[in-house]
Amino acid sequence: MALIELRQLSKTYGDVTALDGLDLDVPEACLYGLLGPNGAGKTTTLRILATLLAPDRGRVHIDGVDALKDPRAVRQRLGYVAQEVAIDKILTGRELLQLQGDLFHLPKRLRDQRIDELIDCLSMNEWVDRRCGTYSGGMRRRLDLAAGLLHRPKLLVLDEPTVGLDIESRAAIWDLLRQLVREGTGVLLSSHYLEEVEALADRMAIIDDGCVIAEGTPEGLKQRLGGDRVTLRIREFSDADEAERVSALLQPLEGVQQVVVNRAQGFSLNLVIDGDPVVETMRRCLDAEGLPVFAMAQSRPSLDDVYLQATGRTLMDAELAVAGQRDVKQERRQSMR
Amino acid sequence: MTSPPLTTSISPDRGQSALSELSQETFALTRRLFLQLARRPSTLVAGVLQPLIWLTLFGALFANAPEGLLPGGMSYGRFLGAGVIVFTAFSGALNAGLPVMFDREFGFLNRLLVAPLRSRSSIVLASVLYITVISLLQSLAIMVTAAGLGYGWPGGAGLLLVLVTLLLLVFAVTALSLGLAFALPGHIELIAVIFVANLPLLFASTALAPLSFMPSWMEWLASLNPLTFAIEPIRAAYRGPLDLSEVLLEAPYGDITGFGCLAVLVVLTAGLFLLIRPLLNRKLT
């Protein structure tokens, strides 16, 4: 049985559609990545999982429990690490963890023992008795992880856990997440960092416009895409005419699947080809026309290509497109009760 | 990072009784509020200082008022004492919604809501407990000072009446403030409402002057003002031999006894809690 089972989730805020029939299955003891640009519906999905938000339509099952019918049972099984970490600046880290433990009804001795374990595990000894107001971003995130793990949840849900963190904290959090999964905890994280999902996730889903558009293991998704990527520059800066001419020249060659003129990069050509021999064919063809080659780079498909294939735009373009539309005030209101 | 088990399973249902879980979460939430207070005591200090200044300055203002001006030949200081005690409790309780509002705004409330609370009433209950203790402490400080100024001290039964009256008022006003904290969009609006409500409610009550001093329109206002129904019993408690069936307020619409005053407060408290219940249910589920 899947640890998380989401069926046909829909949610709108006013006239903005956040989720549009999202389906998702997350197996047990798996590190699962949700990849997508800001505004794709990642946070909304996670807030529904954390029982902070009810979908307009759809089914939510976590560890076999219907989250809409028995949210309390879900809360007992789930640890949630939100994106904007809300902490009480006046309390110390330890006091915050004690509060959290009491809210999960841990018996006092178990609570304190558990807090000590996590303090060791997350190397918080030095500062856990200082007030939270003095913490750096990395410390806050670690404290929040500890709070999310205090009751030993079966599933840990993290919303962009490493956004804005230094490399060291990021590596520490990655290690911890890997350890959790080895021990049998399910971890679901959202990210708009390709590398993060690629490095961590056993399985992943790409979310765009409120639904899942690709799902599988990162390797599988890349392999399914097939073909090699080639970036070709005739000169350092070609003009549009020349780029179009070369494009027309290479397009009919056997083994060339696709040629795109990339205006943003000085009219370089992005090609998808069947494999190594095609590179030779291309070189011979260009030689015969007396065209130089300034640079040619070949690579296997990346997750960005997977994303591009699935959505028709690169992740970065998608980020830029929503950056202008984000309404911070609106988002804040959505998360406020 | 070392790797002791992070997740050896704790069975989610440890079979604790609902009551022990409820008290654990309520106690933890209340403890947080008191820790905040201990580390930032300025609100408490200001909350005691302000009424003390009221009592001293306002009391002195009418110190030489002609004898027999006030009903029952009371001195103005003693008359004012009851008003200031009630005002202190009232303005303390009016702030009850502020911590909740900040928790809403800064997202801390979400942290509470992802926890498997036995009942989300514990969030409300913690605020009520906290504000009640604070308001009673502040009122006690005023009563001690008033006694020091020679304005008297209620006897045993009187003290009980003061306590019951203040508790009713604090519950009612706390309910109102918590309701506002969930209904209004942000702390700016909440502070604005508190600011606007505070002084007019004081002036339009019998805290500073008896009904007989007021023009009739204001008499009406004052005898509809909940503060008045708390002030009069406390004033009676200070006056000596306690008789709750005695008429304490000669309102333009009829005479109100001590029991009448308390009944109004009970109805008000119950009514306000019933009124905010659907709102809290909506916001907390």
Coordinates of C-alpha atoms in Angstrom, one line a residue:
Chain A
M1 CA 0.0 0.0 0.0
A2 CA 1.2 3.4 -0.8
L3 CA 2.2 5.7 2.1
I4 CA 0.6 8.7 0.4
E5 CA -2.3 8.3 -2.1
L6 CA -3.7 11.5 -3.6
R7 CA -6.5 11.3 -6.1
Q8 CA -7.9 14.1 -8.2
L9 CA -7.0 16.9 -5.8
S10 CA -8.4 20.2 -6.8
K11 CA -8.1 23.5 -5.0
T12 CA -8.8 27.1 -6.1
Y13 CA -8.1 30.3 -4.3
G14 CA -10.6 32.8 -5.7
D15 CA -10.1 32.6 -9.4
V16 CA -6.6 31.1 -9.1
T17 CA -6.4 27.4 -9.7
A18 CA -3.7 25.9 -7.4
L19 CA -4.4 22.3 -8.0
D20 CA -6.2 20.8 -10.9
G21 CA -6.9 17.1 -10.5
L22 CA -3.5 16.1 -9.0
D23 CA -2.8 12.3 -8.6
L24 CA 0.2 11.1 -6.6
D25 CA 1.4 7.8 -5.1
V26 CA 4.3 7.8 -2.7
P27 CA 5.6 4.3 -1.7
E28 CA 6.7 3.6 1.9
A29 CA 10.3 4.3 3.0
C30 CA 11.0 6.3 -0.1
L31 CA 12.6 9.7 -0.6
Y32 CA 10.2 11.4 -2.9
G33 CA 10.8 14.7 -4.7
L34 CA 8.2 17.1 -6.0
L35 CA 9.8 19.3 -8.6
G36 CA 8.2 22.3 -10.1
P37 CA 8.4 26.0 -10.4
N38 CA 7.0 28.4 -7.8
G39 CA 3.3 28.6 -8.2
A40 CA 3.0 25.0 -9.6
G41 CA 1.0 23.8 -6.6
K42 CA 3.7 22.2 -4.5
T43 CA 3.1 24.1 -1.3
T44 CA -0.7 23.7 -1.6
T45 CA -0.2 19.9 -2.0
L46 CA 2.0 19.8 1.1
R47 CA -0.4 21.9 3.1
I48 CA -3.2 19.6 2.3
L49 CA -1.1 16.6 3.4
A50 CA -0.3 18.4 6.7
T51 CA -4.1 18.8 7.2
L52 CA -3.7 22.6 7.2
L53 CA -5.9 22.9 4.1
A54 CA -8.8 21.0 2.8
P55 CA -9.0 20.4 -1.0
D56 CA -12.1 21.5 -2.8
R57 CA -12.3 18.0 -4.3
G58 CA -10.3 14.8 -4.2
R59 CA -9.2 12.1 -1.8
V60 CA -6.2 12.1 0.5
H61 CA -5.0 8.9 2.1
I62 CA -1.9 8.8 4.3
D63 CA -0.7 5.5 5.7
G64 CA -4.2 4.1 5.0
V65 CA -5.9 6.9 6.9
D66 CA -8.4 9.2 5.2
A67 CA -6.9 12.6 6.0
L68 CA -10.2 14.4 5.4
K69 CA -12.1 12.2 7.7
D70 CA -9.6 11.6 10.5
P71 CA -7.0 14.5 10.3
R72 CA -5.9 13.8 13.9
A73 CA -4.7 10.3 13.1
V74 CA -2.8 11.8 10.1
R75 CA -1.2 14.5 12.3
Q76 CA 0.1 11.8 14.7
R77 CA 1.8 10.0 11.8
L78 CA 3.2 13.0 10.0
G79 CA 6.0 15.5 10.6
Y80 CA 5.7 18.8 8.7
V81 CA 8.5 21.2 8.1
A82 CA 7.1 24.3 6.5
Q83 CA 8.8 26.7 4.2
E84 CA 8.6 29.8 6.2
V85 CA 9.7 28.6 9.6
A86 CA 7.6 30.2 12.3
I87 CA 9.4 30.1 15.6
D88 CA 8.8 31.9 18.8
K89 CA 11.8 34.2 19.1
I90 CA 11.6 34.5 22.9
L91 CA 11.7 30.8 23.6
T92 CA 14.9 28.8 23.5
G93 CA 15.2 26.0 21.0
R94 CA 14.8 23.5 23.8
E95 CA 11.6 25.1 25.1
L96 CA 10.2 25.1 21.6
L97 CA 10.9 21.4 21.3
Q98 CA 9.3 20.8 24.7
L99 CA 6.2 22.6 23.6
Q100 CA 6.1 20.6 20.4
G101 CA 6.5 17.3 22.4
D102 CA 3.7 18.2 24.7
L103 CA 1.4 19.1 21.8
F104 CA 2.1 15.5 20.5
H105 CA 1.4 14.2 24.0
L106 CA 4.8 12.5 24.5
P107 CA 5.2 11.5 28.1
K108 CA 7.6 13.8 29.8
R109 CA 10.5 11.4 30.2
L110 CA 10.3 10.2 26.6
R111 CA 9.9 13.7 25.4
D112 CA 13.1 14.9 27.1
Q113 CA 15.1 11.8 26.1
R114 CA 13.9 12.3 22.5
I115 CA 14.9 16.0 22.6
D116 CA 18.4 15.1 23.8
E117 CA 18.7 12.5 21.0
L118 CA 17.8 15.0 18.3
I119 CA 20.0 17.7 19.8
D120 CA 22.9 15.3 19.4
C121 CA 21.9 14.1 16.1
L122 CA 21.5 17.5 14.6
S123 CA 24.5 19.0 16.4
M124 CA 22.4 21.6 18.2
N125 CA 24.2 21.3 21.5
E126 CA 25.9 24.6 21.4
W127 CA 23.0 26.8 20.8
V128 CA 19.8 25.0 21.7
D129 CA 19.5 26.8 25.0
R130 CA 19.8 30.2 23.4
R131 CA 16.7 32.1 22.3
C132 CA 15.5 31.3 18.8
G133 CA 15.6 35.0 17.8
T134 CA 19.4 34.7 17.6
Y135 CA 19.5 31.7 15.3
S136 CA 20.8 31.8 11.7
G137 CA 18.8 30.3 8.9
G138 CA 20.6 27.0 9.1
M139 CA 20.0 26.7 12.8
R140 CA 16.3 27.5 12.4
R141 CA 15.9 24.9 9.8
R142 CA 17.6 22.3 11.9
L143 CA 15.5 23.2 14.9
D144 CA 12.4 22.8 12.7
L145 CA 13.6 19.5 11.4
A146 CA 14.0 18.3 15.0
A147 CA 10.5 19.6 15.8
G148 CA 9.1 17.7 12.9
L149 CA 10.9 14.5 13.9
L150 CA 10.2 14.6 17.6
H151 CA 7.2 12.3 17.6
R152 CA 8.9 9.9 15.2
P153 CA 6.6 10.3 12.3
K154 CA 6.1 7.7 9.7
L155 CA 6.2 10.4 7.1
L156 CA 8.2 13.6 7.0
V157 CA 7.0 16.3 4.7
L158 CA 9.3 19.2 3.9
D159 CA 8.6 22.3 1.9
E160 CA 11.7 23.4 0.1
P161 CA 13.9 22.3 3.0
T162 CA 17.2 23.8 1.8
V163 CA 16.1 27.0 0.1
G164 CA 18.5 29.8 1.0
L165 CA 20.8 27.6 3.1
D166 CA 24.6 27.5 3.1
I167 CA 26.2 24.5 1.5
E168 CA 27.2 22.9 4.8
S169 CA 23.7 23.0 6.3
R170 CA 22.3 21.8 3.1
A171 CA 24.6 18.8 3.1
A172 CA 23.8 18.1 6.7
I173 CA 20.1 18.1 5.9
W174 CA 20.6 15.8 2.9
D175 CA 22.5 13.3 5.1
L176 CA 19.8 13.3 7.7
L177 CA 17.0 12.8 5.1
R178 CA 18.9 9.8 3.6
Q179 CA 19.4 8.3 7.0
L180 CA 15.7 8.7 7.7
V181 CA 14.7 6.8 4.6
R182 CA 17.3 4.1 5.4
E183 CA 15.5 3.6 8.7
G184 CA 12.1 3.3 7.0
T185 CA 10.6 6.8 7.2
G186 CA 8.9 8.1 4.2
V187 CA 10.2 11.5 3.1
L188 CA 8.4 13.8 0.7
L189 CA 10.1 17.1 -0.2
S190 CA 9.3 19.8 -2.6
S191 CA 12.0 21.7 -4.4
H192 CA 12.6 23.9 -7.3
Y193 CA 16.3 22.9 -7.4
L194 CA 16.9 20.2 -10.0
E195 CA 20.1 19.1 -8.4
E196 CA 18.5 18.6 -5.1
V197 CA 15.9 16.2 -6.5
E198 CA 18.4 14.6 -8.7
A199 CA 20.8 14.0 -5.8
L200 CA 18.3 12.9 -3.3
A201 CA 15.1 11.5 -4.7
D202 CA 14.4 7.8 -5.2
R203 CA 11.3 8.8 -7.1
M204 CA 10.0 12.1 -8.3
A205 CA 7.1 13.9 -9.8
I206 CA 7.1 17.0 -11.9
I207 CA 4.3 19.3 -11.1
D208 CA 3.1 22.1 -13.3
D209 CA -0.1 24.1 -13.2
G210 CA -1.5 22.0 -10.4
C211 CA -1.1 18.5 -11.9
V212 CA 1.6 15.9 -12.2
I213 CA 3.0 15.9 -15.7
A214 CA 5.8 13.3 -15.3
E215 CA 6.5 10.7 -12.6
G216 CA 9.1 8.1 -12.1
T217 CA 12.7 7.6 -10.9
P218 CA 15.0 10.5 -12.0
E219 CA 17.1 8.0 -14.0
G220 CA 14.0 6.4 -15.6
L221 CA 12.6 9.8 -16.6
K222 CA 15.8 10.8 -18.2
Q223 CA 16.2 7.5 -20.0
R224 CA 12.6 7.5 -21.2
L225 CA 13.3 10.9 -22.8
G226 CA 16.1 9.2 -24.9
G227 CA 18.6 10.8 -27.2
D228 CA 21.6 12.9 -26.5
R229 CA 21.7 16.7 -26.3
V230 CA 24.1 18.7 -28.4
T231 CA 24.7 22.4 -28.2
L232 CA 26.4 23.7 -31.3
R233 CA 27.9 27.1 -32.1
I234 CA 29.1 27.8 -35.6
R235 CA 30.7 31.1 -34.5
E236 CA 30.9 32.7 -31.1
F237 CA 28.0 35.0 -32.2
S238 CA 26.1 33.8 -35.2
D239 CA 23.3 35.9 -36.8
A240 CA 19.7 34.6 -37.1
D241 CA 20.0 33.9 -40.9
E242 CA 23.1 31.8 -40.5
A243 CA 21.6 29.9 -37.6
E244 CA 18.4 29.2 -39.6
R245 CA 20.4 28.0 -42.6
V246 CA 22.5 25.6 -40.5
S247 CA 19.3 24.4 -38.8
A248 CA 17.8 23.6 -42.2
L249 CA 21.0 21.9 -43.2
L250 CA 21.2 19.6 -40.2
Q251 CA 17.5 18.8 -39.7
P252 CA 17.2 16.3 -42.6
L253 CA 20.3 14.3 -41.4
E254 CA 19.6 10.8 -40.3
G255 CA 19.6 10.5 -36.5
V256 CA 18.8 14.1 -35.8
Q257 CA 15.5 14.2 -34.0
Q258 CA 15.1 17.9 -33.3
V259 CA 16.9 21.2 -33.9
V260 CA 16.0 24.4 -32.1
V261 CA 17.6 27.8 -32.6
N262 CA 18.3 29.3 -29.2
R263 CA 17.9 33.0 -29.6
A264 CA 18.8 33.7 -25.9
Q265 CA 22.3 32.2 -26.4
G266 CA 23.6 34.0 -29.4
F267 CA 21.7 31.9 -31.9
S268 CA 23.4 28.6 -30.9
L269 CA 21.6 25.4 -32.0
N270 CA 20.2 22.9 -29.5
L271 CA 19.9 19.5 -31.0
V272 CA 18.5 16.1 -29.9
I273 CA 20.3 13.2 -31.7
D274 CA 20.2 9.5 -31.5
G275 CA 23.8 8.9 -30.4
D276 CA 27.6 9.3 -30.9
P277 CA 27.8 8.4 -34.6
V278 CA 25.4 11.2 -35.5
V279 CA 28.0 13.8 -34.2
E280 CA 30.4 12.6 -36.9
T281 CA 27.7 12.8 -39.6
M282 CA 27.1 16.4 -38.5
R283 CA 30.8 17.4 -38.6
R284 CA 31.2 16.0 -42.1
C285 CA 28.1 17.8 -43.3
L286 CA 29.3 21.1 -41.8
D287 CA 32.8 20.6 -43.3
A288 CA 31.4 20.0 -46.7
E289 CA 29.6 23.4 -46.5
G290 CA 32.8 25.1 -45.4
L291 CA 31.2 26.0 -42.0
P292 CA 33.4 26.4 -38.9
V293 CA 32.5 24.9 -35.5
F294 CA 33.2 27.3 -32.6
A295 CA 32.0 24.9 -30.0
M296 CA 30.1 21.7 -29.8
A297 CA 29.0 20.0 -26.5
Q298 CA 27.3 16.7 -26.1
S299 CA 25.4 15.5 -23.0
R300 CA 22.9 12.9 -21.8
P301 CA 19.5 14.3 -21.0
S302 CA 19.2 16.1 -17.7
L303 CA 16.2 16.6 -15.5
D304 CA 15.9 20.1 -17.0
D305 CA 15.4 18.4 -20.4
V306 CA 12.8 16.2 -18.8
Y307 CA 11.1 19.3 -17.5
L308 CA 11.4 21.0 -20.9
Q309 CA 10.0 18.0 -22.7
A310 CA 7.1 17.8 -20.2
T311 CA 6.2 21.5 -20.1
G312 CA 7.6 23.0 -23.2
R313 CA 9.7 25.4 -21.2
T314 CA 12.8 25.3 -19.0
L315 CA 12.4 25.4 -15.2
M316 CA 14.2 28.7 -15.2
D317 CA 11.8 30.2 -17.7
A318 CA 8.9 29.0 -15.7
E319 CA 10.3 30.6 -12.5
L320 CA 10.8 33.9 -14.3
A321 CA 7.3 33.7 -15.7
V322 CA 5.7 33.4 -12.3
A323 CA 8.1 35.7 -10.5
G324 CA 6.3 38.7 -11.9
Q325 CA 2.9 37.3 -11.0
R326 CA 3.5 36.4 -7.4
D327 CA 1.4 38.2 -5.0
V328 CA 3.1 37.9 -1.6
K329 CA 0.2 39.5 0.2
Q330 CA -2.2 37.0 -1.3
E331 CA 0.0 34.1 -0.4
R332 CA 0.3 35.2 3.1
R333 CA -3.5 35.5 3.4
Q334 CA -3.8 32.0 2.1
S335 CA -1.6 30.6 4.8
M336 CA -3.3 32.7 7.6
R337 CA -6.1 31.3 9.5
Chain B
M1 CA 25.9 13.9 12.5
T2 CA 25.8 10.5 14.3
S3 CA 23.2 7.9 13.5
P4 CA 21.3 6.7 16.5
P5 CA 17.8 5.7 15.4
L6 CA 15.8 8.7 14.5
T7 CA 12.6 7.0 14.0
T8 CA 12.1 3.9 16.2
S9 CA 8.4 3.9 16.1
I10 CA 6.4 5.5 18.9
S11 CA 2.9 4.1 18.6
P12 CA 0.7 7.0 17.7
D13 CA -2.0 6.1 20.1
R14 CA -0.5 5.6 23.5
G15 CA -3.9 5.3 25.0
Q16 CA -3.6 8.3 27.3
S17 CA -6.9 9.6 28.5
A18 CA -8.4 12.5 26.7
L19 CA -8.3 14.6 29.9
S20 CA -4.6 14.0 30.5
E21 CA -3.8 14.8 26.8
L22 CA -5.9 17.9 27.0
S23 CA -4.3 19.1 30.2
Q24 CA -0.8 18.4 28.8
E25 CA -1.4 20.5 25.7
T26 CA -3.2 23.3 27.6
F27 CA -0.5 23.4 30.2
A28 CA 2.3 23.6 27.5
L29 CA 0.5 26.4 25.6
T30 CA -0.1 28.3 28.8
R31 CA 3.6 27.8 29.9
R32 CA 4.7 29.4 26.6
L33 CA 2.6 32.5 27.3
F34 CA 4.1 32.9 30.8
L35 CA 7.6 32.3 29.5
Q36 CA 7.0 35.1 27.1
L37 CA 5.7 37.3 29.8
A38 CA 8.6 36.5 32.2
R39 CA 11.1 37.5 29.4
R40 CA 9.1 40.6 28.3
P41 CA 7.4 41.9 31.4
S42 CA 6.8 45.4 30.1
T43 CA 3.1 44.8 29.3
L44 CA 2.5 43.6 32.8
V45 CA 4.3 46.5 34.3
A46 CA 2.5 49.0 32.1
G47 CA -0.7 47.3 32.9
V48 CA -0.2 47.9 36.6
L49 CA 1.3 51.3 36.3
Q50 CA -1.4 52.9 34.2
P51 CA -4.3 52.2 36.6
L52 CA -2.1 53.2 39.6
I53 CA -1.5 56.6 38.0
W54 CA -5.3 56.8 37.3
L55 CA -6.1 56.0 40.8
T56 CA -3.6 58.4 42.3
L57 CA -4.1 61.4 40.0
F58 CA -7.8 61.0 39.4
G59 CA -8.4 60.3 43.1
A60 CA -6.5 63.5 44.0
L61 CA -8.4 65.5 41.5
F62 CA -11.6 65.3 43.5
A63 CA -10.1 64.9 46.9
N64 CA -11.7 68.2 48.1
A65 CA -15.1 67.6 46.5
P66 CA -17.8 68.6 48.9
E67 CA -18.9 66.0 51.4
G68 CA -22.1 64.1 50.5
L69 CA -21.7 64.8 46.8
L70 CA -21.6 61.1 46.1
P71 CA -24.4 58.7 47.0
G72 CA -23.9 57.2 50.4
G73 CA -21.5 59.9 51.4
M74 CA -18.6 57.9 49.9
S75 CA -15.2 59.6 49.4
Y76 CA -14.3 60.0 45.8
G77 CA -11.2 57.9 46.2
R78 CA -13.2 54.9 47.4
F79 CA -15.8 55.5 44.7
L80 CA -13.1 55.6 42.1
G81 CA -11.3 52.4 43.4
A82 CA -14.0 50.1 42.1
G83 CA -14.0 51.8 38.7
V84 CA -10.2 51.5 38.3
I85 CA -10.2 47.8 39.4
V86 CA -12.7 47.0 36.8
F87 CA -11.0 49.1 34.2
T88 CA -7.7 47.3 34.8
A89 CA -9.2 43.9 34.4
F90 CA -11.1 45.0 31.4
S91 CA -8.2 46.5 29.5
G92 CA -6.0 43.6 30.4
A93 CA -8.5 41.1 29.0
L94 CA -9.1 43.3 25.9
N95 CA -5.5 42.4 25.0
A96 CA -6.1 38.7 25.1
G97 CA -6.4 38.4 21.4
L98 CA -3.0 40.0 20.6
P99 CA -0.8 36.9 21.2
V100 CA -3.2 34.8 19.1
M101 CA -3.2 37.4 16.4
F102 CA 0.6 37.4 16.3
D103 CA 0.6 33.6 16.1
R104 CA -1.8 33.8 13.2
E105 CA 0.2 36.4 11.4
F106 CA 3.6 34.8 11.9
G107 CA 2.4 31.3 11.1
F108 CA 3.1 29.9 14.6
L109 CA -0.6 28.9 14.7
N110 CA 0.0 26.6 11.8
R111 CA 2.6 24.8 13.9
L112 CA 0.0 24.3 16.6
L113 CA -2.5 23.1 14.1
V114 CA -0.4 20.4 12.5
A115 CA -0.1 18.8 16.0
P116 CA -2.6 16.2 16.9
L117 CA -4.3 18.4 19.6
R118 CA -7.0 16.6 21.5
S119 CA -9.1 19.6 21.1
R120 CA -8.2 22.9 19.6
S121 CA -10.1 24.6 22.4
S122 CA -6.8 24.2 24.3
I123 CA -5.4 27.1 22.3
V124 CA -8.3 29.3 23.4
L125 CA -8.3 27.8 26.9
A126 CA -4.6 28.7 27.3
S127 CA -5.2 32.3 26.4
V128 CA -8.1 32.5 28.8
L129 CA -6.0 31.1 31.7
Y130 CA -3.1 33.4 30.9
I131 CA -5.2 36.5 30.7
T132 CA -7.2 35.6 33.8
V133 CA -4.1 35.3 35.9
I134 CA -2.6 38.5 34.6
S135 CA -5.8 40.5 35.0
L136 CA -6.3 39.3 38.5
L137 CA -2.8 40.1 39.5
Q138 CA -3.1 43.6 38.1
S139 CA -6.4 44.1 39.9
L140 CA -4.9 42.8 43.1
A141 CA -2.1 45.3 42.8
I142 CA -4.6 48.1 42.4
M143 CA -6.7 46.9 45.4
V144 CA -3.6 46.8 47.6
T145 CA -2.6 50.3 46.5
A146 CA -6.1 51.6 47.0
A147 CA -6.1 50.1 50.5
G148 CA -2.8 51.9 51.1
L149 CA -4.3 55.1 50.0
G150 CA -7.0 54.6 52.6
Y151 CA -9.8 53.7 50.2
G152 CA -10.7 50.6 52.1
W153 CA -10.6 46.8 51.6
P154 CA -13.6 44.5 51.0
G155 CA -14.2 41.9 53.7
G156 CA -14.3 38.1 53.2
A157 CA -17.6 37.8 51.4
G158 CA -16.9 41.1 49.6
L159 CA -13.6 39.7 48.3
L160 CA -15.3 36.7 47.0
L161 CA -17.8 39.0 45.2
V162 CA -14.9 41.0 43.7
L163 CA -13.3 37.8 42.5
V164 CA -16.5 36.4 40.9
T165 CA -17.3 39.7 39.2
L166 CA -13.9 40.2 37.8
L167 CA -13.7 36.6 36.6
L168 CA -17.0 37.0 34.7
L169 CA -15.9 40.3 33.2
V170 CA -12.5 38.9 32.2
F171 CA -14.1 35.8 30.6
A172 CA -16.5 37.9 28.6
V173 CA -13.9 40.4 27.4
T174 CA -11.4 37.7 26.6
A175 CA -14.0 36.0 24.4
L176 CA -14.6 39.2 22.6
S177 CA -10.9 39.9 22.1
L178 CA -10.2 36.3 20.9
G179 CA -13.2 36.6 18.5
L180 CA -11.7 39.8 17.1
A181 CA -8.3 38.2 16.8
F182 CA -9.7 35.7 14.4
A183 CA -12.2 38.0 12.7
L184 CA -9.8 40.9 11.9
P185 CA -7.2 40.7 9.2
G186 CA -4.1 41.8 11.3
H187 CA -2.7 43.1 14.5
I188 CA -2.9 46.7 13.3
E189 CA -6.7 46.5 13.1
L190 CA -6.9 44.7 16.4
I191 CA -4.9 47.3 18.1
A192 CA -7.0 50.0 16.5
V193 CA -10.2 48.4 17.9
I194 CA -8.7 48.0 21.3
F195 CA -7.5 51.6 21.3
V196 CA -10.9 52.9 20.2
A197 CA -12.9 50.7 22.6
N198 CA -10.9 51.3 25.7
L199 CA -11.4 54.8 26.9
P200 CA -15.0 55.5 25.7
L201 CA -16.2 52.4 27.5
L202 CA -14.5 53.7 30.6
F203 CA -16.0 57.2 30.3
A204 CA -19.5 55.9 29.4
S205 CA -19.7 53.8 32.6
T206 CA -20.1 54.5 36.3
A207 CA -16.3 54.1 36.9
L208 CA -15.6 57.9 37.2
A209 CA -19.0 59.4 38.1
P210 CA -22.4 58.1 39.3
L211 CA -25.3 58.0 37.0
S212 CA -26.9 61.0 38.8
F213 CA -24.1 63.2 37.4
M214 CA -24.9 62.4 33.8
P215 CA -27.2 63.8 31.2
S216 CA -30.0 61.3 30.4
W217 CA -28.6 60.1 27.1
M218 CA -25.4 59.2 28.8
E219 CA -27.2 57.6 31.7
W220 CA -28.7 55.3 29.1
L221 CA -25.3 54.5 27.7
A222 CA -23.7 53.9 31.0
S223 CA -26.5 51.7 32.2
L224 CA -26.1 49.5 29.1
N225 CA -22.4 49.4 29.4
P226 CA -21.1 46.0 30.6
L227 CA -18.4 47.7 32.7
T228 CA -21.1 49.3 34.8
F229 CA -22.5 45.9 35.8
A230 CA -19.1 44.9 37.0
I231 CA -18.3 48.1 38.8
E232 CA -21.5 48.4 40.9
P233 CA -21.1 45.0 42.6
I234 CA -17.5 45.7 43.4
R235 CA -18.4 49.1 44.7
A236 CA -21.0 47.4 46.9
A237 CA -18.4 45.0 48.2
Y238 CA -16.3 47.9 49.3
R239 CA -19.2 49.7 50.9
G240 CA -19.7 47.0 53.5
P241 CA -22.5 44.7 54.6
L242 CA -23.1 42.8 51.5
D243 CA -26.7 42.3 50.2
L244 CA -26.9 41.3 46.6
S245 CA -30.7 41.8 46.6
E246 CA -30.1 45.5 47.2
V247 CA -30.7 47.8 44.3
L248 CA -27.2 48.8 43.0
L249 CA -28.1 50.7 39.8
E250 CA -31.0 53.0 39.3
A251 CA -31.0 52.7 35.5
P252 CA -33.4 54.8 33.4
Y253 CA -35.1 51.5 32.3
G254 CA -35.5 50.2 35.9
D255 CA -33.7 49.2 39.1
I256 CA -30.9 46.6 38.9
T257 CA -30.0 44.6 42.0
G258 CA -26.6 43.0 42.7
F259 CA -28.0 39.7 41.5
G260 CA -29.2 41.5 38.4
C261 CA -25.7 42.8 37.7
L262 CA -24.2 39.4 38.0
A263 CA -26.9 37.8 35.9
V264 CA -26.1 40.3 33.1
L265 CA -22.4 39.4 33.3
V266 CA -23.2 35.7 33.2
V267 CA -25.5 36.1 30.2
L268 CA -22.9 38.3 28.5
T269 CA -20.1 35.9 29.0
A270 CA -22.1 32.9 27.8
G271 CA -23.4 34.8 24.9
L272 CA -20.0 36.0 23.7
F273 CA -18.5 32.5 24.0
L274 CA -21.5 31.1 22.0
L275 CA -21.1 33.9 19.5
I276 CA -17.4 33.3 18.8
R277 CA -17.7 29.5 18.8
P278 CA -18.6 29.1 15.1
L279 CA -15.9 31.6 14.2
L280 CA -13.2 29.6 16.1
N281 CA -14.5 26.4 14.7
R282 CA -14.1 27.7 11.2
K283 CA -10.7 29.1 11.8
L284 CA -9.3 26.3 13.8
T285 CA -10.4 23.3 11.6

